[in-house]
Coordinates of N, CA and C in Angstrom, one line a residue:
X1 N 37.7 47.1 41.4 CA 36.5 46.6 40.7 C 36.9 46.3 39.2
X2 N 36.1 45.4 38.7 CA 36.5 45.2 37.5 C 35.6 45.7 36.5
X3 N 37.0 45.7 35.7 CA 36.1 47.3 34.5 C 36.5 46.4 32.9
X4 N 35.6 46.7 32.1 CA 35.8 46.5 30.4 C 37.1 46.4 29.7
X5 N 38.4 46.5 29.9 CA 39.7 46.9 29.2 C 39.7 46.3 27.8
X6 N 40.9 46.7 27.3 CA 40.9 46.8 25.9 C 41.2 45.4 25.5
X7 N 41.7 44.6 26.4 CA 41.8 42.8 26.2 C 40.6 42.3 27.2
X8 N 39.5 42.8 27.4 CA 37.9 42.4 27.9 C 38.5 41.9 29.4
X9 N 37.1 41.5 29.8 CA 37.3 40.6 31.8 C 36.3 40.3 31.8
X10 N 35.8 40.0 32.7 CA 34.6 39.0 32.9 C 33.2 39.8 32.1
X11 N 33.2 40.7 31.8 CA 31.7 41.4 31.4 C 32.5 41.0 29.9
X12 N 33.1 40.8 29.5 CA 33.3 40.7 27.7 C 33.2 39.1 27.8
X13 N 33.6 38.8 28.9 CA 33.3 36.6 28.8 C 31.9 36.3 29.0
X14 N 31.1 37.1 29.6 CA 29.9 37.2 30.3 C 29.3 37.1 28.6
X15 N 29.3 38.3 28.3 CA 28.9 38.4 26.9 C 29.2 37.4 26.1
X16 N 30.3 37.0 25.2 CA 30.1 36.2 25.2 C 29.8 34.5 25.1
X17 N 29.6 34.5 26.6 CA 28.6 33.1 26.9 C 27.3 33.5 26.7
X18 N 27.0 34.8 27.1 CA 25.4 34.7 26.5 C 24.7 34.8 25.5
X19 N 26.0 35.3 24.2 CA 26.2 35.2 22.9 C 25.6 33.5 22.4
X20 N 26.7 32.7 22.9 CA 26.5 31.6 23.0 C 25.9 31.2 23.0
X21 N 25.0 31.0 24.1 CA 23.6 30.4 24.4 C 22.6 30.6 24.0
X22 N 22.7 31.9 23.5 CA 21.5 32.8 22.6 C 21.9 31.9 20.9
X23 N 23.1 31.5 20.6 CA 22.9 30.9 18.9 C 22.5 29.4 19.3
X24 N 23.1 28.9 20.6 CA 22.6 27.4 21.2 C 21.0 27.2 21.0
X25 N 20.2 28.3 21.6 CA 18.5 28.2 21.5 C 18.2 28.3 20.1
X26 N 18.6 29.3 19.1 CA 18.3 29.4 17.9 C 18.8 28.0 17.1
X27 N 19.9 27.4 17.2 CA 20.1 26.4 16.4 C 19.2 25.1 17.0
X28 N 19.1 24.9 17.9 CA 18.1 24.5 18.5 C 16.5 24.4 18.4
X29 N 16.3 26.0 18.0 CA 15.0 26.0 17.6 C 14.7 26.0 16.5
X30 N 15.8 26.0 15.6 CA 16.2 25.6 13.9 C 15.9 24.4 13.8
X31 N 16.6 23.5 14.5 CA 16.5 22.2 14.6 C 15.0 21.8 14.5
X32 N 14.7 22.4 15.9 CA 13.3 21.6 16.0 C 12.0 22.0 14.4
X33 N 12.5 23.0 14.6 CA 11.2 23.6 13.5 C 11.3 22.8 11.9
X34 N 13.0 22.2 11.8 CA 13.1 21.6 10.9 C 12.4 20.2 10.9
X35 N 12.4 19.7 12.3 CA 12.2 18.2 12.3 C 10.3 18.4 12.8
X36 N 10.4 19.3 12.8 CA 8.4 19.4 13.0 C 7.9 19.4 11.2
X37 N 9.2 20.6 10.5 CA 8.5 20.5 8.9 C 8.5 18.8 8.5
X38 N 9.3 18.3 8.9 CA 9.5 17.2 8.3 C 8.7 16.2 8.6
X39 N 8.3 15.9 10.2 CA 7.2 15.3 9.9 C 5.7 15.3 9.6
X40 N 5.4 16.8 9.4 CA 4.4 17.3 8.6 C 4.2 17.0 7.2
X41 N 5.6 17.0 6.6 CA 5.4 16.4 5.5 C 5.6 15.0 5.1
X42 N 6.2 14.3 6.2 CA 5.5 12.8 6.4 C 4.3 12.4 6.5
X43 N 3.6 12.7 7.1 CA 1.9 13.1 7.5 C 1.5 13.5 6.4
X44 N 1.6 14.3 5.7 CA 1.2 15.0 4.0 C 1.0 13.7 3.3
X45 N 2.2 13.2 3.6 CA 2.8 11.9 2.1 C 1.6 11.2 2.5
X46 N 1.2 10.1 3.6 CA 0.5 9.3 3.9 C -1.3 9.2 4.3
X47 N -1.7 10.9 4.5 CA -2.5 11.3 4.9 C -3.3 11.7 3.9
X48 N -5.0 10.9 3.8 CA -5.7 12.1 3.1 C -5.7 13.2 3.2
X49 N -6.3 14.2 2.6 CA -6.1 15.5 2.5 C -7.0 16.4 3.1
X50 N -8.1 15.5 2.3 CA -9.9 16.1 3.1 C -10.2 15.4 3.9
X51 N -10.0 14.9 4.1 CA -10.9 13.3 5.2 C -9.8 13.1 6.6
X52 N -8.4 13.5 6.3 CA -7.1 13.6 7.7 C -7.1 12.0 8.0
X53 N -7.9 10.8 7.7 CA -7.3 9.6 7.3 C -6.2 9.4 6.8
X54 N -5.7 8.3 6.7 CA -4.7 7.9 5.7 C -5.2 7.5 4.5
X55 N -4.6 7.5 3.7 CA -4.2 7.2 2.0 C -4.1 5.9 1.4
X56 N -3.5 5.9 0.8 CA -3.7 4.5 -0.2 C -2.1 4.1 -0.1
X57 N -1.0 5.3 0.1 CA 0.0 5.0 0.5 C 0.2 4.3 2.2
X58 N -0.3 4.8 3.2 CA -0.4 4.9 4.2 C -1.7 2.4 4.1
X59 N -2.2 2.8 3.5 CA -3.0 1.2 3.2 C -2.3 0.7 3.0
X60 N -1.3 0.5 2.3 CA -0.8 -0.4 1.7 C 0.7 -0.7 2.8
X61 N 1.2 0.3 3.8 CA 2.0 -0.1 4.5 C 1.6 -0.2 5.8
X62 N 0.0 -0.5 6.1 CA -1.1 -1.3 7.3 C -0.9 -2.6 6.4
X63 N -1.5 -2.8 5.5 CA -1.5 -4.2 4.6 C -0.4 -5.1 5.1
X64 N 1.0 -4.5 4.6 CA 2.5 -5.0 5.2 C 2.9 -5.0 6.3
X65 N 2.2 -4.3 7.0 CA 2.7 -4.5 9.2 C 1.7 -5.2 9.1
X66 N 0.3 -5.4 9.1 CA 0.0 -6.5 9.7 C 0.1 -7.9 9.2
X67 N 0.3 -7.9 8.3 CA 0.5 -9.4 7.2 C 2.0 -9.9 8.2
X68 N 3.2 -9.1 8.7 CA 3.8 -9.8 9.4 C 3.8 -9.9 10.2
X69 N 2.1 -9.0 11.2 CA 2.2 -9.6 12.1 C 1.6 -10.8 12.8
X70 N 0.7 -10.7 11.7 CA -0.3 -12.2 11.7 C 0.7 -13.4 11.3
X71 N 1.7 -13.2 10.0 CA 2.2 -14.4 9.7 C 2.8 -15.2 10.9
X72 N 2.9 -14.2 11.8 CA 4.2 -14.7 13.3 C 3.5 -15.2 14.3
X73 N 2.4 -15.3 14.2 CA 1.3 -15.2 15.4 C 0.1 -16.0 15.4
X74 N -0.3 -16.3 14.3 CA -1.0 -17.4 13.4 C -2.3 -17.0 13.3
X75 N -2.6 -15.4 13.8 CA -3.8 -14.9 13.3 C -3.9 -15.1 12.1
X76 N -4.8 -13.8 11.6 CA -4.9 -13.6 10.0 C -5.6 -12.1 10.0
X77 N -5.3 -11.8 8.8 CA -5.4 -10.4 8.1 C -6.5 -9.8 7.6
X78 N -7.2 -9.4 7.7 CA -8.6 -8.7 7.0 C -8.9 -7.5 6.3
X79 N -9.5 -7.3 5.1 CA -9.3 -6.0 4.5 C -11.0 -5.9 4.3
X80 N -11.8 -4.9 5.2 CA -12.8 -4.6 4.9 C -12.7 -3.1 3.7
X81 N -13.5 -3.4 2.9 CA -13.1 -2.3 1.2 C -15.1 -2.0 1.5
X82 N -15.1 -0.5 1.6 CA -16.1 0.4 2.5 C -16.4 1.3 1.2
X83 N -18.2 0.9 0.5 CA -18.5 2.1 -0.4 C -19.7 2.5 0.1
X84 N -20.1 3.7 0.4 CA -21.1 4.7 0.1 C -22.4 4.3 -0.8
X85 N -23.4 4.1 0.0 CA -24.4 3.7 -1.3 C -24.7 5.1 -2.2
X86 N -24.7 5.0 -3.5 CA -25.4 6.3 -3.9 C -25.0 7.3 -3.5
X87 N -23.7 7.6 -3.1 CA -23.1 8.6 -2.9 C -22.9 10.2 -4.1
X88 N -22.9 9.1 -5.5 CA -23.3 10.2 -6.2 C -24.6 11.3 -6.5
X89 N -25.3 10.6 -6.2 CA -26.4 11.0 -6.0 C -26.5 12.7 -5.1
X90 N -25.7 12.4 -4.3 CA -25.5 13.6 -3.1 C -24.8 14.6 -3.6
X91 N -23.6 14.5 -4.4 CA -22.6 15.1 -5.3 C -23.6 16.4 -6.4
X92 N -24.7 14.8 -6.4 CA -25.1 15.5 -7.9 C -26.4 16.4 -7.4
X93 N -27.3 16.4 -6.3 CA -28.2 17.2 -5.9 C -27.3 18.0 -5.1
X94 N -26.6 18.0 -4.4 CA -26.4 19.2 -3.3 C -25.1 19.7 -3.5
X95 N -24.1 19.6 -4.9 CA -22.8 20.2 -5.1 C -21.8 19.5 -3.8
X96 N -20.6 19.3 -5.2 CA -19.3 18.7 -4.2 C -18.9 19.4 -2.5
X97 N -19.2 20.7 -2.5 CA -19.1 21.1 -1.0 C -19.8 20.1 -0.1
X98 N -21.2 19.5 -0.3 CA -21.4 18.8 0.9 C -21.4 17.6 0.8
X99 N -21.0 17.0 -0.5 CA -20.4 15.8 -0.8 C -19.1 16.0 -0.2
X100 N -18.2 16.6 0.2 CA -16.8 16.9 0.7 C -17.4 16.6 2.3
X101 N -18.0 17.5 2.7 CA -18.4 17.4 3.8 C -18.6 16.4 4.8
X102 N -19.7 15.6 3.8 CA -20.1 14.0 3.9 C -18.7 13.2 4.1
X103 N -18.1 13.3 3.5 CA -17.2 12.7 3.6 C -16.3 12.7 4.5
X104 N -16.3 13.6 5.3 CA -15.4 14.3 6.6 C -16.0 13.6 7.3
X105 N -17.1 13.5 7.4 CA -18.1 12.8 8.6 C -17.9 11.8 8.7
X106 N -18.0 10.9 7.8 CA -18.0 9.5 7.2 C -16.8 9.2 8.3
X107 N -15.8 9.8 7.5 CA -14.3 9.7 7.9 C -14.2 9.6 9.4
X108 N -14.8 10.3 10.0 CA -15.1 10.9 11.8 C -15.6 9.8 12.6
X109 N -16.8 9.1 11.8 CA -17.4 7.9 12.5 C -16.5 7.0 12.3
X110 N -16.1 6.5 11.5 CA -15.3 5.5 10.8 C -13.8 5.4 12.0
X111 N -13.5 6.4 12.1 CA -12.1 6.7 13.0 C -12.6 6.4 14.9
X112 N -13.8 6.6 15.0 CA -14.5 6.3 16.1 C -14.7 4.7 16.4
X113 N -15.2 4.4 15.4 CA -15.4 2.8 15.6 C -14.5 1.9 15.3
X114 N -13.5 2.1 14.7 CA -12.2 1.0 14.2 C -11.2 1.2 16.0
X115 N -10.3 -0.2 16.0 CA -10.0 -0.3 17.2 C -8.6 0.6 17.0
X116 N -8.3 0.1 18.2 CA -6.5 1.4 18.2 C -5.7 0.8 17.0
X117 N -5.7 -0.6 17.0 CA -4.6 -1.4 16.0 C -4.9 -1.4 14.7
X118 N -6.2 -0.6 14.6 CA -6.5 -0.9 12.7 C -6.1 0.0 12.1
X119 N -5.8 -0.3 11.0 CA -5.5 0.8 10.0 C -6.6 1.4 9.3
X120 N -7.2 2.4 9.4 CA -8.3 3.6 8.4 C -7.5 4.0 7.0
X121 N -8.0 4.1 6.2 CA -7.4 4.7 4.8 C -8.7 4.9 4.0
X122 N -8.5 6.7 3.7 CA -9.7 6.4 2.7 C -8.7 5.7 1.2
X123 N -9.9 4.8 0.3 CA -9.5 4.3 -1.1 C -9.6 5.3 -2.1
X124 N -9.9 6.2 -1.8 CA -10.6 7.2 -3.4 C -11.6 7.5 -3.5
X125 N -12.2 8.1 -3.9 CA -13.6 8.8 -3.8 C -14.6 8.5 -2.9
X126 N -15.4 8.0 -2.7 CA -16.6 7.6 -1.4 C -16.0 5.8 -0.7
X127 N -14.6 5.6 -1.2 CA -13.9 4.3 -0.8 C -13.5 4.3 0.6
X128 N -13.7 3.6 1.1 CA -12.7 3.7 2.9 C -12.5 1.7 2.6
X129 N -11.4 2.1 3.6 CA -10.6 0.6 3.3 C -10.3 0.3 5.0
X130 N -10.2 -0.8 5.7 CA -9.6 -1.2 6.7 C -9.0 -2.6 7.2
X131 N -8.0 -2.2 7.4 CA -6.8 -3.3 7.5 C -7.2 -3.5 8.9
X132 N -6.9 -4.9 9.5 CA -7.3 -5.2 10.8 C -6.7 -6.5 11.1
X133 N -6.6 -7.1 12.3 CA -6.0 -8.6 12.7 C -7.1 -8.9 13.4
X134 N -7.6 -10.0 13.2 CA -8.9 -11.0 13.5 C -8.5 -12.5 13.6
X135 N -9.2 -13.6 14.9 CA -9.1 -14.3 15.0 C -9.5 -15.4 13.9
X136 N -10.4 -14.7 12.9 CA -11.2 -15.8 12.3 C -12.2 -15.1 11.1
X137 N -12.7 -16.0 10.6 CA -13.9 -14.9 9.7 C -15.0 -14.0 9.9
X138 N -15.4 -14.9 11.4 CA -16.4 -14.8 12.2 C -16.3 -13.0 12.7
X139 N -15.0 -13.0 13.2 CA -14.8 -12.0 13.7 C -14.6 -10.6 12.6
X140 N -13.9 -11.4 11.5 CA -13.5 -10.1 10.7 C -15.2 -9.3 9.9
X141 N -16.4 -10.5 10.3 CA -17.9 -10.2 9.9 C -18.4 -9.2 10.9
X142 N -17.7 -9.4 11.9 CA -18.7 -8.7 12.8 C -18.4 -7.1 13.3
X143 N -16.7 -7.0 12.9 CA -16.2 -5.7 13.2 C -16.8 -4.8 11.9
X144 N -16.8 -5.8 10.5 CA -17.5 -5.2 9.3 C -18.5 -4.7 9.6
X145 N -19.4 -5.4 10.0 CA -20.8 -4.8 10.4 C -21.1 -4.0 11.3
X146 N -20.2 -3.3 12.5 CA -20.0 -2.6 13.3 C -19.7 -1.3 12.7
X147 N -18.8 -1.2 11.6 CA -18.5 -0.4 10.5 C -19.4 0.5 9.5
X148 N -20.4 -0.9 9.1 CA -21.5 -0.5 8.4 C -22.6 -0.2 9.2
X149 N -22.4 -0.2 10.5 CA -23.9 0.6 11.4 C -23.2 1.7 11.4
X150 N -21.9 1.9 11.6 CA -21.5 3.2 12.5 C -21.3 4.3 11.3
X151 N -21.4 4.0 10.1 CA -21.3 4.7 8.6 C -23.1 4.8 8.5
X152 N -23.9 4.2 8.5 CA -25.2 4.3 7.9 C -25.8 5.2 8.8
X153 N -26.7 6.0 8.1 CA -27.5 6.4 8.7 C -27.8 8.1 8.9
X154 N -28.7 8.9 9.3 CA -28.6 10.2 8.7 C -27.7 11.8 9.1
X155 N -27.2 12.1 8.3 CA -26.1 13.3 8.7 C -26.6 14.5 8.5
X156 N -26.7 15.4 9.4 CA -27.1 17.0 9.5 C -26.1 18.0 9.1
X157 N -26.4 18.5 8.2 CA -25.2 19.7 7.1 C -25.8 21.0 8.4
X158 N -24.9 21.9 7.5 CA -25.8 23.4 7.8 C -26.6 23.7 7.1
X159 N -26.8 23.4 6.3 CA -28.3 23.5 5.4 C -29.2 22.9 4.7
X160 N -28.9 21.2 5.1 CA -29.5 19.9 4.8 C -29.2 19.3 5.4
X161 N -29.7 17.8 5.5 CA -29.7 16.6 6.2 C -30.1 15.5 5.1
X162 N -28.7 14.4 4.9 CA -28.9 13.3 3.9 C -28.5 12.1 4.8
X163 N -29.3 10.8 4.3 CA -28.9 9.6 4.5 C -28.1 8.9 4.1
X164 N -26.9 8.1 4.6 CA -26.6 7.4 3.8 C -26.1 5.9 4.3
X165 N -25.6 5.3 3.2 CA -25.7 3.6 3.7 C -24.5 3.0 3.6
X166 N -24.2 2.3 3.7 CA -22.7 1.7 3.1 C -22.8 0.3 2.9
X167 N -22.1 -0.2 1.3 CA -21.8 -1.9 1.3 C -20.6 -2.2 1.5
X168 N -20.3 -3.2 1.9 CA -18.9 -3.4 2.9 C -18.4 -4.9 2.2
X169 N -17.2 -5.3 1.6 CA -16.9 -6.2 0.8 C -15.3 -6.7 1.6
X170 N -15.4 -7.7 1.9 CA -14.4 -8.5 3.2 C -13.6 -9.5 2.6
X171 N -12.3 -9.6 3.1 CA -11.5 -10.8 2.1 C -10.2 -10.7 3.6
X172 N -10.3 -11.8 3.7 CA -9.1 -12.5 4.8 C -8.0 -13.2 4.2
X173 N -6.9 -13.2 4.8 CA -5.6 -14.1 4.5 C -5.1 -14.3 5.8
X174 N -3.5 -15.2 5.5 CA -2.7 -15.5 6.5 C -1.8 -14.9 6.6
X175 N -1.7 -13.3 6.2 CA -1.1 -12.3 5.9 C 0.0 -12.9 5.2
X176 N 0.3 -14.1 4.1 CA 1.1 -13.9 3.7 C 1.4 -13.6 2.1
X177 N -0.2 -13.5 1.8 CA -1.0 -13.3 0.4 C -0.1 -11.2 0.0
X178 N -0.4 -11.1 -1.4 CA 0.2 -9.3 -1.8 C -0.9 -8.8 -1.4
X179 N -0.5 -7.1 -1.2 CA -1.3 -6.4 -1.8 C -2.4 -6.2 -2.2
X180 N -2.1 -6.5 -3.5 CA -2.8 -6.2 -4.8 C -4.1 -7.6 -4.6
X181 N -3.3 -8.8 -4.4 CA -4.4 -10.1 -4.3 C -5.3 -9.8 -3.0
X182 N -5.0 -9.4 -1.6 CA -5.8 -9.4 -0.8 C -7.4 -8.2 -1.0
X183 N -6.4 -6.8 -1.7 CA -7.1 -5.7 -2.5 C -8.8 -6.4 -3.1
X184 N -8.2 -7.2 -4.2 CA -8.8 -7.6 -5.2 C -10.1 -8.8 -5.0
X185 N -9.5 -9.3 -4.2 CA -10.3 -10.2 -3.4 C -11.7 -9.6 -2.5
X186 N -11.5 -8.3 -1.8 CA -12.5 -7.8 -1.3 C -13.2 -6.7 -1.7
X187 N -12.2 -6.4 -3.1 CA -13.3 -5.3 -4.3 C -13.9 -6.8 -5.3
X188 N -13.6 -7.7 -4.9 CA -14.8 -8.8 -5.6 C -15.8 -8.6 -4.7
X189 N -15.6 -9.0 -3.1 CA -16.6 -9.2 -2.5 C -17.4 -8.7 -2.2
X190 N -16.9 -6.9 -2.6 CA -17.7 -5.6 -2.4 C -18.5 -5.4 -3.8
X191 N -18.2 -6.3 -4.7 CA -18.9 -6.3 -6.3 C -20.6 -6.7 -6.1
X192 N -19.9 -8.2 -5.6 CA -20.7 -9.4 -5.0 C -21.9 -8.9 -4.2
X193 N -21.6 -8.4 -3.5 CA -22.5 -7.1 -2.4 C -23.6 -6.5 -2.9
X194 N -22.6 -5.6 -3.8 CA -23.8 -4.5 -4.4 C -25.0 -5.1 -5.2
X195 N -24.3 -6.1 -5.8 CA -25.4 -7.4 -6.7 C -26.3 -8.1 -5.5
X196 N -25.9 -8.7 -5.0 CA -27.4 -8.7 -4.2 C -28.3 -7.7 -3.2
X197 N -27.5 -6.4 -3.1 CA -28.3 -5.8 -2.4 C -27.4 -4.6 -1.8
X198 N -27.9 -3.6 -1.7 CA -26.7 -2.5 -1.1 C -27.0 -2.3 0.1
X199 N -26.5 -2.1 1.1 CA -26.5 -1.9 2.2 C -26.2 -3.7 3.5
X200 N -25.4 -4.3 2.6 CA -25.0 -6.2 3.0 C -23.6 -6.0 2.7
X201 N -23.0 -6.8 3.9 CA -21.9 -7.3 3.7 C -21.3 -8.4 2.9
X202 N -20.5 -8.7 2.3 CA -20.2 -10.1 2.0 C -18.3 -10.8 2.0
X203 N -18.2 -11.8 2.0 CA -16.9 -12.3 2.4 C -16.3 -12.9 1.5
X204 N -15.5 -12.5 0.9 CA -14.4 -13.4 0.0 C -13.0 -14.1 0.4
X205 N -13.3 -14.9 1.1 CA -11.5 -15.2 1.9 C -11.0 -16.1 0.7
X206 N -9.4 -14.7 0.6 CA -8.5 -15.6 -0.3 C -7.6 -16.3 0.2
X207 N -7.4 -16.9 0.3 CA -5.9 -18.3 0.3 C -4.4 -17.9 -0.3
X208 N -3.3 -17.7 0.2 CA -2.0 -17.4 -0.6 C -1.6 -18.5 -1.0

């Protein structure tokens, strides 16, 4: 039979290999746990914080995927720029807790009604932005307005219940317009909006 000796036999190789295999699952599970921190903190970088939308970082690199995807394809690009009517208002009677809140929700419906391919981002404070590819103007009005039903209307807290509305400000390109110009173009149109009326859409298509 085979026994332990002072130069080992198979129970000291036995050992080990299962030495082995035992630092093989740890480095392994080193591995993974590393590449899970990592993309958590990818998701951190790009991701609101309160809302689990994307960011302004995360907007602006929907902006640039689809601006190339339209330039290749001969669609075009649309930035619906999403405010809160009187949102302060809510902040200011019922404390930032259910102004936070509101906003979770907002965020909830918002993520419900935009298609698989669009990009969500909240803008900053009661801001939501959405990058999208649309055949036409026609179209980039109507998904707006889909937006602004699926955002209006009344929300139940645990200890209140508020209404709210949204005006919605629209600016199209041939994705080959910046940033900053396509941005600016549909925080005119969302200016434009509020001046005639809060709770209306309106359209600024810019030209590159």
């Amino acid at each position: 039979p085979w026994r332990l000796g002072e130069h080992g036999g198979p129970d000291t190789q036995a050992a080990a290999l299962a030495l082995g295999g035992a630092w093989a699952v740890r480095v392994l599970g080193l591995r993974a746990e590393t590449d899970g921190r990592a993309r958590a903190l990818r998701r951190d970088a790009s991701h609101d914080p309160l809302t689990g939308v994307g960011n302004r970082r995360a907007f602006r690199a929907g902006v640039e995927r689809v601006g190339a995807q339209v330039a290749a394809s001969g669609r075009h690009r649309a930035v619906a720029l999403i405010d809160l009517d009187h949102f302060k208002a809510i902040n200011d009677t019922y404390g930032h807790r259910v102004g936070d809140e509101v906003l979770r929700l907002v965020a909830r419906r918002l993520r419900d009604a935009v298609r698989g391919r669009d990009v969500l981002a909240r803008h900053g404070g009661d801001e939501f932005v959405v990058v999208m590819t649309v055949r036409h103007e026609r179209e980039a009005l109507r998904t707006a307005e889909r937006l602004r039903t699926s955002v209006s209307g009344r929300y139940s807290l645990r200890d209140t219940a508020v209404e709210i509305g949204a005006t919605i400000g629209v600016a199209v390109d041939d994705g080959t317009g910046s940033t900053e110009q396509l941005l600016e173009a549909a925080d005119a149109a969302l200016y434009g909006a509020k001046a005639n009326g809060r709770g209306t859409i309106e359209l600024a298509t810019h030209r590159a």
